[in-house]
PDB file of C-alpha atoms in Angstrom:
ATOM      1  CA  GLY A 123      38.109 122.184  90.366  1.00 43.00           C
ATOM      2  CA  GLU A 124      40.483 119.034  91.442  1.00 52.00           C
ATOM      3  CA  ASP A 125      40.184 119.677  95.127  1.00 80.00           C
ATOM      4  CA  VAL A 126      36.128 120.000  94.967  1.00 89.00           C
ATOM      5  CA  GLU A 127      34.321 116.845  93.616  1.00 90.00           C
ATOM      6  CA  GLN A 128      30.612 116.611  92.746  1.00 92.00           C
ATOM      7  CA  SER A 129      28.835 113.542  91.118  1.00 89.00           C
ATOM      8  CA  LEU A 130      28.332 114.718  87.351  1.00 88.00           C
ATOM      9  CA  PHE A 131      24.424 114.103  87.078  1.00 94.00           C
ATOM     10  CA  LEU A 132      21.427 113.531  88.661  1.00 96.00           C
ATOM     11  CA  SER A 133      18.134 113.075  87.425  1.00 97.00           C
ATOM     12  CA  VAL A 134      14.635 113.205  89.634  1.00 97.00           C
ATOM     13  CA  ARG A 135      10.787 113.457  89.112  1.00 97.00           C
ATOM     14  CA  GLU A 136       9.147 116.730  88.909  1.00 97.00           C
ATOM     15  CA  GLY A 137       7.761 117.188  92.871  1.00 97.00           C
ATOM     16  CA  ASP A 138      10.331 115.025  94.356  1.00 97.00           C
ATOM     17  CA  SER A 139      13.503 116.197  96.495  1.00 97.00           C
ATOM     18  CA  SER A 140      16.825 116.548  94.816  1.00 97.00           C
ATOM     19  CA  VAL A 141      20.028 116.207  96.918  1.00 97.00           C
ATOM     20  CA  ILE A 142      23.238 117.426  95.111  1.00 97.00           C
ATOM     21  CA  ASN A 143      26.254 116.638  97.222  1.00 97.00           C
ATOM     22  CA  CYS A 144      30.038 118.050  96.928  1.00 96.00           C
ATOM     23  CA  THR A 145      32.954 116.956  98.985  1.00 94.00           C
ATOM     24  CA  TYR A 146      36.271 118.979  99.283  1.00 90.00           C
ATOM     25  CA  THR A 147      39.424 118.736 100.824  1.00 85.00           C
ATOM     26  CA  ASP A 148      40.931 122.056 102.180  1.00 79.00           C
ATOM     27  CA  SER A 149      39.890 122.226 106.021  1.00 76.00           C
ATOM     28  CA  SER A 150      40.540 126.181 105.773  1.00 79.00           C
ATOM     29  CA  SER A 151      37.282 126.539 104.014  1.00 79.00           C
ATOM     30  CA  THR A 152      35.569 129.838 105.504  1.00 82.00           C
ATOM     31  CA  TYR A 153      32.522 129.978 102.861  1.00 87.00           C
ATOM     32  CA  LEU A 154      30.971 127.346 100.771  1.00 90.00           C
ATOM     33  CA  TYR A 155      28.409 128.568  97.691  1.00 91.00           C
ATOM     34  CA  TRP A 156      26.088 126.746  95.661  1.00 94.00           C
ATOM     35  CA  TYR A 157      25.718 128.357  92.312  1.00 93.00           C
ATOM     36  CA  LYS A 158      23.370 127.436  89.523  1.00 94.00           C
ATOM     37  CA  GLN A 159      23.807 127.683  86.005  1.00 91.00           C
ATOM     38  CA  GLU A 160      21.181 127.416  83.087  1.00 91.00           C
ATOM     39  CA  PRO A 161      22.003 126.540  79.685  1.00 85.00           C
ATOM     40  CA  GLY A 162      23.848 129.423  77.909  1.00 79.00           C
ATOM     41  CA  ALA A 163      23.775 131.461  80.982  1.00 81.00           C
ATOM     42  CA  GLY A 164      26.437 132.249  83.683  1.00 83.00           C
ATOM     43  CA  LEU A 165      26.271 131.615  86.927  1.00 87.00           C
ATOM     44  CA  GLN A 166      24.059 132.723  89.391  1.00 88.00           C
ATOM     45  CA  LEU A 167      24.401 132.223  93.295  1.00 87.00           C
ATOM     46  CA  LEU A 168      21.828 130.488  95.007  1.00 92.00           C
ATOM     47  CA  THR A 169      22.670 130.390  98.497  1.00 92.00           C
ATOM     48  CA  TYR A 170      26.070 130.148 100.747  1.00 90.00           C
ATOM     49  CA  ILE A 171      26.904 128.888 104.302  1.00 91.00           C
ATOM     50  CA  PHE A 172      29.592 129.863 106.663  1.00 89.00           C
ATOM     51  CA  SER A 173      31.955 126.908 107.799  1.00 87.00           C
ATOM     52  CA  ASN A 174      30.680 127.134 111.321  1.00 88.00           C
ATOM     53  CA  MET A 175      27.307 126.488 110.864  1.00 90.00           C
ATOM     54  CA  ASP A 176      25.884 122.884 109.816  1.00 93.00           C
ATOM     55  CA  MET A 177      22.442 123.968 108.351  1.00 96.00           C
ATOM     56  CA  LYS A 178      21.241 126.785 106.288  1.00 95.00           C
ATOM     57  CA  GLN A 179      17.405 126.509 104.849  1.00 95.00           C
ATOM     58  CA  ASP A 180      16.401 129.127 102.264  1.00 91.00           C
ATOM     59  CA  GLN A 181      12.734 128.673 101.258  1.00 94.00           C
ATOM     60  CA  ARG A 182      12.946 125.478  99.248  1.00 96.00           C
ATOM     61  CA  LEU A 183      16.757 125.168  99.560  1.00 97.00           C
ATOM     62  CA  THR A 184      18.350 123.515 102.337  1.00 97.00           C
ATOM     63  CA  VAL A 185      22.227 123.328 102.569  1.00 97.00           C
ATOM     64  CA  LEU A 186      23.758 120.871 105.026  1.00 97.00           C
ATOM     65  CA  LEU A 187      27.428 121.065 105.828  1.00 95.00           C
ATOM     66  CA  ASN A 188      29.308 118.232 107.588  1.00 94.00           C
ATOM     67  CA  LYS A 189      32.628 120.035 108.401  1.00 90.00           C
ATOM     68  CA  LYS A 190      34.269 117.042 109.694  1.00 91.00           C
ATOM     69  CA  ASP A 191      33.658 115.113 106.773  1.00 92.00           C
ATOM     70  CA  LYS A 192      34.154 117.876 104.445  1.00 92.00           C
ATOM     71  CA  HIS A 193      30.800 117.145 102.687  1.00 95.00           C
ATOM     72  CA  LEU A 194      28.510 119.773 101.344  1.00 95.00           C
ATOM     73  CA  SER A 195      24.957 119.240 100.043  1.00 97.00           C
ATOM     74  CA  LEU A 196      22.187 120.800  98.719  1.00 98.00           C
ATOM     75  CA  ARG A 197      18.563 119.816  99.165  1.00 98.00           C
ATOM     76  CA  ILE A 198      15.931 121.314  96.587  1.00 97.00           C
ATOM     77  CA  ALA A 199      12.507 120.343  97.949  1.00 97.00           C
ATOM     78  CA  ASP A 200       9.548 120.016  95.413  1.00 97.00           C
ATOM     79  CA  THR A 201      11.843 119.933  92.323  1.00 97.00           C
ATOM     80  CA  GLN A 202      10.257 121.875  89.353  1.00 97.00           C
ATOM     81  CA  THR A 203      11.411 121.389  85.621  1.00 95.00           C
ATOM     82  CA  GLY A 204      12.681 125.148  86.058  1.00 94.00           C
ATOM     83  CA  ASP A 205      15.312 123.853  88.244  1.00 96.00           C
ATOM     84  CA  SER A 206      16.925 121.683  85.519  1.00 96.00           C
ATOM     85  CA  ALA A 207      20.292 123.205  85.356  1.00 96.00           C
ATOM     86  CA  ILE A 208      24.089 122.592  86.336  1.00 94.00           C
ATOM     87  CA  TYR A 209      24.648 123.585  90.100  1.00 96.00           C
ATOM     88  CA  PHE A 210      28.359 124.033  91.185  1.00 94.00           C
ATOM     89  CA  CYS A 211      29.592 124.011  94.770  1.00 94.00           C
ATOM     90  CA  ALA A 212      32.437 126.188  95.480  1.00 91.00           C
ATOM     91  CA  GLU A 213      34.496 127.085  98.432  1.00 88.00           C
ATOM     92  CA  ARG A 214      36.481 130.185  99.859  1.00 84.00           C
ATOM     93  CA  ARG A 215      39.655 129.277 101.426  1.00 77.00           C
ATOM     94  CA  GLY A 216      40.467 131.919 104.268  1.00 70.00           C
ATOM     95  CA  TYR A 217      39.142 135.423 104.923  1.00 65.00           C
ATOM     96  CA  ASN A 218      41.002 137.668 102.938  1.00 65.00           C
ATOM     97  CA  THR A 219      40.409 136.358  99.348  1.00 66.00           C
ATOM     98  CA  ASP A 220      37.640 136.235  97.154  1.00 66.00           C
ATOM     99  CA  LYS A 221      38.834 133.338  94.875  1.00 72.00           C
ATOM    100  CA  LEU A 222      36.669 130.557  94.968  1.00 82.00           C
ATOM    101  CA  ILE A 223      37.615 126.911  93.832  1.00 86.00           C
ATOM    102  CA  PHE A 224      34.589 125.563  91.880  1.00 89.00           C
ATOM    103  CA  GLY A 225      33.624 121.950  91.949  1.00 90.00           C
ATOM    104  CA  THR A 226      32.836 120.158  88.449  1.00 88.00           C
ATOM    105  CA  GLY A 227      29.268 120.696  88.390  1.00 92.00           C
ATOM    106  CA  THR A 228      26.388 118.272  88.768  1.00 95.00           C
ATOM    107  CA  ARG A 229      23.789 118.416  85.853  1.00 95.00           C
ATOM    108  CA  LEU A 230      20.186 118.097  87.201  1.00 97.00           C
ATOM    109  CA  GLN A 231      17.588 116.756  85.102  1.00 97.00           C
ATOM    110  CA  VAL A 232      14.002 117.032  86.301  1.00 97.00           C
ATOM    111  CA  PHE A 233      11.585 115.015  84.421  1.00 94.00           C
ATOM    112  CA  PRO A 234       7.855 115.471  84.539  1.00 90.00           C
TER     113      PRO A 234
ATOM    114  CA  ASN B 618      20.403 146.160  84.880  1.00 57.00           C
ATOM    115  CA  ALA B 619      23.510 145.519  82.482  1.00 68.00           C
ATOM    116  CA  GLY B 620      25.472 144.033  85.272  1.00 90.00           C
ATOM    117  CA  VAL B 621      28.449 142.104  83.877  1.00 93.00           C
ATOM    118  CA  THR B 622      28.732 141.953  79.961  1.00 94.00           C
ATOM    119  CA  GLN B 623      30.911 140.083  77.857  1.00 95.00           C
ATOM    120  CA  THR B 624      31.899 140.534  73.939  1.00 96.00           C
ATOM    121  CA  PRO B 625      32.066 138.768  71.994  1.00 96.00           C
ATOM    122  CA  LYS B 626      29.648 135.494  72.940  1.00 94.00           C
ATOM    123  CA  PHE B 627      30.843 133.263  70.187  1.00 95.00           C
ATOM    124  CA  ARG B 628      34.182 133.427  68.478  1.00 96.00           C
ATOM    125  CA  VAL B 629      36.009 131.003  65.927  1.00 97.00           C
ATOM    126  CA  LEU B 630      39.672 131.402  65.737  1.00 96.00           C
ATOM    127  CA  LYS B 631      42.532 129.472  63.725  1.00 97.00           C
ATOM    128  CA  THR B 632      45.654 128.252  65.782  1.00 97.00           C
ATOM    129  CA  GLY B 633      48.056 131.156  66.120  1.00 97.00           C
ATOM    130  CA  GLN B 634      45.567 133.969  65.798  1.00 97.00           C
ATOM    131  CA  SER B 635      45.031 136.604  68.815  1.00 96.00           C
ATOM    132  CA  MET B 636      42.035 137.921  69.931  1.00 96.00           C
ATOM    133  CA  THR B 637      40.562 139.935  73.125  1.00 97.00           C
ATOM    134  CA  LEU B 638      37.784 139.219  75.151  1.00 98.00           C
ATOM    135  CA  LEU B 639      36.286 142.407  76.676  1.00 97.00           C
ATOM    136  CA  CYS B 640      34.651 142.241  80.113  1.00 98.00           C
ATOM    137  CA  ALA B 641      32.595 145.451  81.510  1.00 97.00           C
ATOM    138  CA  GLN B 642      30.612 145.741  84.628  1.00 96.00           C
ATOM    139  CA  ASP B 643      28.712 148.562  85.624  1.00 95.00           C
ATOM    140  CA  MET B 644      28.581 148.080  89.609  1.00 92.00           C
ATOM    141  CA  ASN B 645      31.413 150.042  90.368  1.00 92.00           C
ATOM    142  CA  HIS B 646      33.088 146.886  91.609  1.00 91.00           C
ATOM    143  CA  GLU B 647      36.801 146.652  92.759  1.00 90.00           C
ATOM    144  CA  TYR B 648      37.440 143.147  91.949  1.00 91.00           C
ATOM    145  CA  MET B 649      37.092 141.466  88.648  1.00 93.00           C
ATOM    146  CA  TYR B 650      38.199 138.001  87.327  1.00 93.00           C
ATOM    147  CA  TRP B 651      38.448 135.594  84.529  1.00 96.00           C
ATOM    148  CA  TYR B 652      37.356 132.004  84.427  1.00 94.00           C
ATOM    149  CA  ARG B 653      37.528 129.190  81.923  1.00 95.00           C
ATOM    150  CA  GLN B 654      34.833 126.224  82.128  1.00 91.00           C
ATOM    151  CA  ASP B 655      35.616 123.150  80.546  1.00 90.00           C
ATOM    152  CA  PRO B 656      33.739 119.671  80.708  1.00 81.00           C
ATOM    153  CA  GLY B 657      34.359 118.163  83.818  1.00 75.00           C
ATOM    154  CA  MET B 658      36.555 120.585  85.157  1.00 77.00           C
ATOM    155  CA  GLY B 659      34.239 123.429  86.947  1.00 81.00           C
ATOM    156  CA  LEU B 660      35.490 126.697  86.734  1.00 88.00           C
ATOM    157  CA  ARG B 661      39.049 127.658  86.823  1.00 91.00           C
ATOM    158  CA  LEU B 662      40.481 131.104  87.578  1.00 91.00           C
ATOM    159  CA  ILE B 663      42.758 132.677  84.821  1.00 95.00           C
ATOM    160  CA  HIS B 664      43.633 136.142  86.012  1.00 95.00           C
ATOM    161  CA  TYR B 665      42.157 138.287  88.358  1.00 92.00           C
ATOM    162  CA  SER B 666      42.367 142.160  89.288  1.00 93.00           C
ATOM    163  CA  VAL B 667      41.908 143.814  92.848  1.00 89.00           C
ATOM    164  CA  GLY B 668      41.817 147.289  91.264  1.00 91.00           C
ATOM    165  CA  GLU B 669      42.289 149.747  88.397  1.00 94.00           C
ATOM    166  CA  GLY B 670      45.650 148.932  87.119  1.00 94.00           C
ATOM    167  CA  THR B 671      46.281 146.048  88.921  1.00 94.00           C
ATOM    168  CA  THR B 672      46.186 142.276  87.776  1.00 95.00           C
ATOM    169  CA  ALA B 673      47.269 138.756  89.262  1.00 93.00           C
ATOM    170  CA  LYS B 674      47.688 135.165  87.897  1.00 93.00           C
ATOM    171  CA  GLY B 675      45.015 132.403  89.141  1.00 90.00           C
ATOM    172  CA  GLU B 676      45.289 128.924  88.624  1.00 88.00           C
ATOM    173  CA  VAL B 677      45.785 128.544  84.915  1.00 94.00           C
ATOM    174  CA  PRO B 678      47.397 131.923  83.842  1.00 96.00           C
ATOM    175  CA  ASP B 679      49.802 130.393  80.910  1.00 96.00           C
ATOM    176  CA  GLY B 680      49.121 131.686  77.458  1.00 96.00           C
ATOM    177  CA  TYR B 681      46.748 134.383  78.509  1.00 98.00           C
ATOM    178  CA  ASN B 682      47.268 138.112  79.209  1.00 97.00           C
ATOM    179  CA  VAL B 683      44.892 140.655  80.790  1.00 97.00           C
ATOM    180  CA  SER B 684      44.701 144.437  81.316  1.00 97.00           C
ATOM    181  CA  ARG B 685      42.637 146.577  83.882  1.00 97.00           C
ATOM    182  CA  LEU B 686      42.893 150.154  82.387  1.00 95.00           C
ATOM    183  CA  LYS B 687      39.924 151.536  83.637  1.00 96.00           C
ATOM    184  CA  LYS B 688      37.822 150.062  86.636  1.00 96.00           C
ATOM    185  CA  GLN B 689      35.014 149.049  84.954  1.00 97.00           C
ATOM    186  CA  ASN B 690      36.899 146.984  82.067  1.00 97.00           C
ATOM    187  CA  PHE B 691      38.606 143.783  82.326  1.00 98.00           C
ATOM    188  CA  LEU B 692      40.447 142.488  79.032  1.00 98.00           C
ATOM    189  CA  LEU B 693      41.545 138.893  78.651  1.00 98.00           C
ATOM    190  CA  GLY B 694      43.987 138.489  75.648  1.00 98.00           C
ATOM    191  CA  LEU B 695      44.999 135.682  73.912  1.00 96.00           C
ATOM    192  CA  GLU B 696      48.275 136.143  71.953  1.00 92.00           C
ATOM    193  CA  SER B 697      48.386 133.074  69.909  1.00 96.00           C
ATOM    194  CA  ALA B 698      45.470 131.027  70.326  1.00 96.00           C
ATOM    195  CA  ALA B 699      45.883 127.018  70.542  1.00 97.00           C
ATOM    196  CA  PRO B 700      43.363 124.351  70.271  1.00 97.00           C
ATOM    197  CA  SER B 701      43.653 124.042  74.168  1.00 96.00           C
ATOM    198  CA  GLN B 702      42.068 127.521  74.869  1.00 97.00           C
ATOM    199  CA  THR B 703      39.032 126.136  73.094  1.00 97.00           C
ATOM    200  CA  SER B 704      36.797 126.664  76.257  1.00 96.00           C
ATOM    201  CA  VAL B 705      33.863 128.743  77.732  1.00 94.00           C
ATOM    202  CA  TYR B 706      35.149 131.966  79.412  1.00 96.00           C
ATOM    203  CA  PHE B 707      33.280 133.655  81.997  1.00 94.00           C
ATOM    204  CA  CYS B 708      34.241 137.336  83.523  1.00 95.00           C
ATOM    205  CA  ALA B 709      32.763 137.945  86.951  1.00 92.00           C
ATOM    206  CA  SER B 710      32.829 141.144  89.568  1.00 92.00           C
ATOM    207  CA  SER B 711      32.583 141.897  93.157  1.00 87.00           C
ATOM    208  CA  TYR B 712      32.509 144.682  95.522  1.00 81.00           C
ATOM    209  CA  ASN B 713      35.859 143.687  97.585  1.00 67.00           C
ATOM    210  CA  ARG B 714      37.355 141.455  99.622  1.00 59.00           C
ATOM    211  CA  GLY B 715      35.892 139.176 102.041  1.00 53.00           C
ATOM    212  CA  GLY B 716      32.664 138.356 103.839  1.00 54.00           C
ATOM    213  CA  ALA B 717      30.057 135.813 102.762  1.00 57.00           C
ATOM    214  CA  GLY B 718      27.614 138.465 101.584  1.00 58.00           C
ATOM    215  CA  ASN B 719      30.273 139.773  98.848  1.00 64.00           C
ATOM    216  CA  THR B 720      28.515 138.001  96.157  1.00 74.00           C
ATOM    217  CA  ILE B 721      30.415 137.397  92.825  1.00 82.00           C
ATOM    218  CA  TYR B 722      28.497 138.525  89.684  1.00 86.00           C
ATOM    219  CA  PHE B 723      29.154 136.518  86.402  1.00 88.00           C
ATOM    220  CA  GLY B 724      28.788 137.608  82.731  1.00 91.00           C
ATOM    221  CA  GLU B 725      26.773 135.314  80.419  1.00 89.00           C
ATOM    222  CA  GLY B 726      30.106 133.638  78.987  1.00 92.00           C
ATOM    223  CA  SER B 727      31.682 133.758  75.814  1.00 95.00           C
ATOM    224  CA  TRP B 728      32.443 130.333  73.755  1.00 94.00           C
ATOM    225  CA  LEU B 729      35.758 130.297  71.911  1.00 97.00           C
ATOM    226  CA  THR B 730      36.779 127.320  69.737  1.00 97.00           C
ATOM    227  CA  VAL B 731      40.211 127.188  68.254  1.00 97.00           C
ATOM    228  CA  VAL B 732      40.543 125.152  65.095  1.00 97.00           C
TER     229      VAL B 732
END
């Protein structure tokens, strides 16, 4: 995860929006992903974006991609306590690979 | 609805002992992976397999061996455990190579402590 970086913690109030940021360094990224990990569980794919897109919306989730700055963000609208988890961004480099490079993870804490 | 199943879920080993983690998937996936997760490091790929009978090294393969004798199973072995191998291990699988829709499914993790 050394080439994909995230801030470690984010704390938000229930009902507010959360924005989780991710930066990466490799310009050959083709797809970028957001995974959610709840305590004691594996990783669950939330959403992904193709590298030639700059935005993707999926219900409460909005992904923004700034390819020039190599910056990816995940916005969660109307954050709920059930959204408390660790969020990982991951990049796929190239097309002929299934290997993902994961970020360090951001722990989102939602308080009432 | 089993998906990806890992055993054991928890294990404590003494330095120098050996053990095998078993991963099983029931989705007929070609690709299988073993990752380790350490605090502040994200997930790092240990080994992976692109089909029955094949294995390949990932980012951090040293100290581990793998085997894929059956398509549905991917075994991760530690021949001589070291404290640096204390980690959470995740198995994952996917249908095939390429494409954004090629979702990678993860198991629930195996917590390994080496003392």
